[in-house]
Amino acid sequence: MTKREIIVLTDVSLITCVVQRGLADKIIQAARAAGSQGATVNFAKGMGIRERLGILGVAVDVEKEVIHVVVSTEQQERVFEQMYLAGELDTPGMGIMYLTPLEKAATYVPEEVLQKLAIKADKGVNNTAKID
Amino acid sequence: MKTATKTKLITCILPQGSGMDLVKRLSQEQGISSANVSAGRGRGSGQVGSIGAWDEVDMLTVTVPVEKADEIFDFIFHVGGLDRPRGGIMFQQAVSPVTEFSLPHIEETHSE
């Protein structure tokens, strides 16, 4: 019987960002440049400030893209800030973004990364949660 | 209103097509009566460039009682193939309160 093990990552957070359709790619590019590893996008419909803008509301798309990015807590501030700036979320109607702490995450971790972490752990550096 | 407080939300990003199979197995083998699968697109750490960098993905979300959370987390990890390259990612967070939903036990009937 083969041994199966699970590498659990802790100290990770989920950044969720809701923006108008078509803007996700630019924001994900910024997130990756800031150090995040991957992203997932799904479509949605939303309402918010659009309904309060009256005739000007036509400038805000009803169709949204919801971006999910898992990051280590070490990186979360930097990635969050870069995504915020890329999405121009300081402009009304552009979208909303929030950070959720995660208890744990799991994915395939390549052998060379595990070896690197093991070396750091031997040196007394706690890096079990690093996913970069 | 019937709610539960000690509940975990497990979210799993899987390759397209594997979400519903996993829901079926969660139902049959773990007794999970409610789970959701939605579609999306995702890119992982190994993908570079813009052409073909995105993959179609299934996003599975399931709420589980805290005492079964670890068991179901491991189950999804292995059955969903997350231990393989490009298998996806999964994570768990605490949620509270959560509405409780339980189905009455009904014997399955097989039509010929």
PDB file of N, CA and C in Angstrom, chain A residues 10 12 15 22 25-26 32 38 54 62 66 76 84 86 89 100 112 118-119 123-124:
ATOM      1  N   THR A  10      -0.477  26.569   6.594  1.00  0.00           N
ATOM      2  CA  THR A  10      -1.190  27.436   7.542  1.00  0.00           C
ATOM      3  C   THR A  10      -0.703  28.873   7.346  1.00  0.00           C
ATOM      4  N   VAL A  12      -2.336  31.359   6.015  1.00  0.00           N
ATOM      5  CA  VAL A  12      -2.714  31.792   4.670  1.00  0.00           C
ATOM      6  C   VAL A  12      -4.030  32.571   4.723  1.00  0.00           C
ATOM      7  N   ILE A  15      -7.868  36.497  -0.543  1.00  0.00           N
ATOM      8  CA  ILE A  15      -8.279  37.833  -0.972  1.00  0.00           C
ATOM      9  C   ILE A  15      -9.392  37.654  -2.002  1.00  0.00           C
ATOM     10  N   GLY A  22     -14.151  42.205 -17.086  1.00  0.00           N
ATOM     11  CA  GLY A  22     -13.080  42.650 -17.974  1.00  0.00           C
ATOM     12  C   GLY A  22     -11.884  43.238 -17.244  1.00  0.00           C
ATOM     13  N   ASP A  25      -8.159  40.587 -15.297  1.00  0.00           N
ATOM     14  CA  ASP A  25      -6.813  40.243 -15.776  1.00  0.00           C
ATOM     15  C   ASP A  25      -5.758  41.234 -15.299  1.00  0.00           C
ATOM     16  N   LYS A  26      -6.124  42.517 -15.363  1.00  0.00           N
ATOM     17  CA  LYS A  26      -5.185  43.558 -14.949  1.00  0.00           C
ATOM     18  C   LYS A  26      -4.859  43.428 -13.448  1.00  0.00           C
ATOM     19  N   ARG A  32       0.115  38.956  -9.177  1.00  0.00           N
ATOM     20  CA  ARG A  32       1.249  38.063  -9.481  1.00  0.00           C
ATOM     21  C   ARG A  32       2.574  38.810  -9.378  1.00  0.00           C
ATOM     22  N   GLY A  38      -1.262  32.151  -7.768  1.00  0.00           N
ATOM     23  CA  GLY A  38      -2.344  31.812  -8.686  1.00  0.00           C
ATOM     24  C   GLY A  38      -3.592  32.605  -8.384  1.00  0.00           C
ATOM     25  N   GLY A  54     -28.096  56.964 -10.575  1.00  0.00           N
ATOM     26  CA  GLY A  54     -29.088  57.452 -11.532  1.00  0.00           C
ATOM     27  C   GLY A  54     -28.651  57.163 -12.949  1.00  0.00           C
ATOM     28  N   VAL A  62     -23.130  45.789 -14.792  1.00  0.00           N
ATOM     29  CA  VAL A  62     -23.843  44.906 -13.853  1.00  0.00           C
ATOM     30  C   VAL A  62     -23.083  43.584 -13.692  1.00  0.00           C
ATOM     31  N   VAL A  66     -15.451  37.913 -10.034  1.00  0.00           N
ATOM     32  CA  VAL A  66     -15.034  37.715  -8.640  1.00  0.00           C
ATOM     33  C   VAL A  66     -13.680  37.008  -8.662  1.00  0.00           C
ATOM     34  N   GLN A  76       0.220  39.143   2.346  1.00  0.00           N
ATOM     35  CA  GLN A  76      -1.147  39.619   2.137  1.00  0.00           C
ATOM     36  C   GLN A  76      -1.278  41.141   1.987  1.00  0.00           C
ATOM     37  N   TYR A  84      -5.552  46.532  -5.080  1.00  0.00           N
ATOM     38  CA  TYR A  84      -6.385  47.722  -4.852  1.00  0.00           C
ATOM     39  C   TYR A  84      -6.017  48.828  -5.837  1.00  0.00           C
ATOM     40  N   ALA A  86      -4.305  48.508  -8.717  1.00  0.00           N
ATOM     41  CA  ALA A  86      -4.540  48.103 -10.114  1.00  0.00           C
ATOM     42  C   ALA A  86      -6.022  48.181 -10.473  1.00  0.00           C
ATOM     43  N   LEU A  89      -9.740  50.804  -6.937  1.00  0.00           N
ATOM     44  CA  LEU A  89     -10.895  50.612  -6.062  1.00  0.00           C
ATOM     45  C   LEU A  89     -11.201  51.830  -5.191  1.00  0.00           C
ATOM     46  N   THR A 100      -9.942  37.400   3.915  1.00  0.00           N
ATOM     47  CA  THR A 100     -10.483  36.448   4.889  1.00  0.00           C
ATOM     48  C   THR A 100      -9.350  35.555   5.400  1.00  0.00           C
ATOM     49  N   GLU A 112      11.051  19.677  -4.648  1.00  0.00           N
ATOM     50  CA  GLU A 112      12.173  20.607  -4.415  1.00  0.00           C
ATOM     51  C   GLU A 112      11.789  21.710  -3.427  1.00  0.00           C
ATOM     52  N   ALA A 118      12.387  22.012   4.307  1.00  0.00           N
ATOM     53  CA  ALA A 118      12.990  21.137   5.316  1.00  0.00           C
ATOM     54  C   ALA A 118      14.334  21.684   5.742  1.00  0.00           C
ATOM     55  N   ILE A 119      15.101  22.212   4.787  1.00  0.00           N
ATOM     56  CA  ILE A 119      16.412  22.799   5.103  1.00  0.00           C
ATOM     57  C   ILE A 119      16.224  23.999   6.030  1.00  0.00           C
ATOM     58  N   LYS A 123      17.222  24.728  10.109  1.00  0.00           N
ATOM     59  CA  LYS A 123      17.951  25.905  10.598  1.00  0.00           C
ATOM     60  C   LYS A 123      17.136  26.698  11.618  1.00  0.00           C
ATOM     61  N   GLY A 124      15.959  26.188  11.942  1.00  0.00           N
ATOM     62  CA  GLY A 124      15.134  26.833  12.955  1.00  0.00           C
ATOM     63  C   GLY A 124      14.226  27.918  12.416  1.00  0.00           C
TER      64      GLY A 124
END
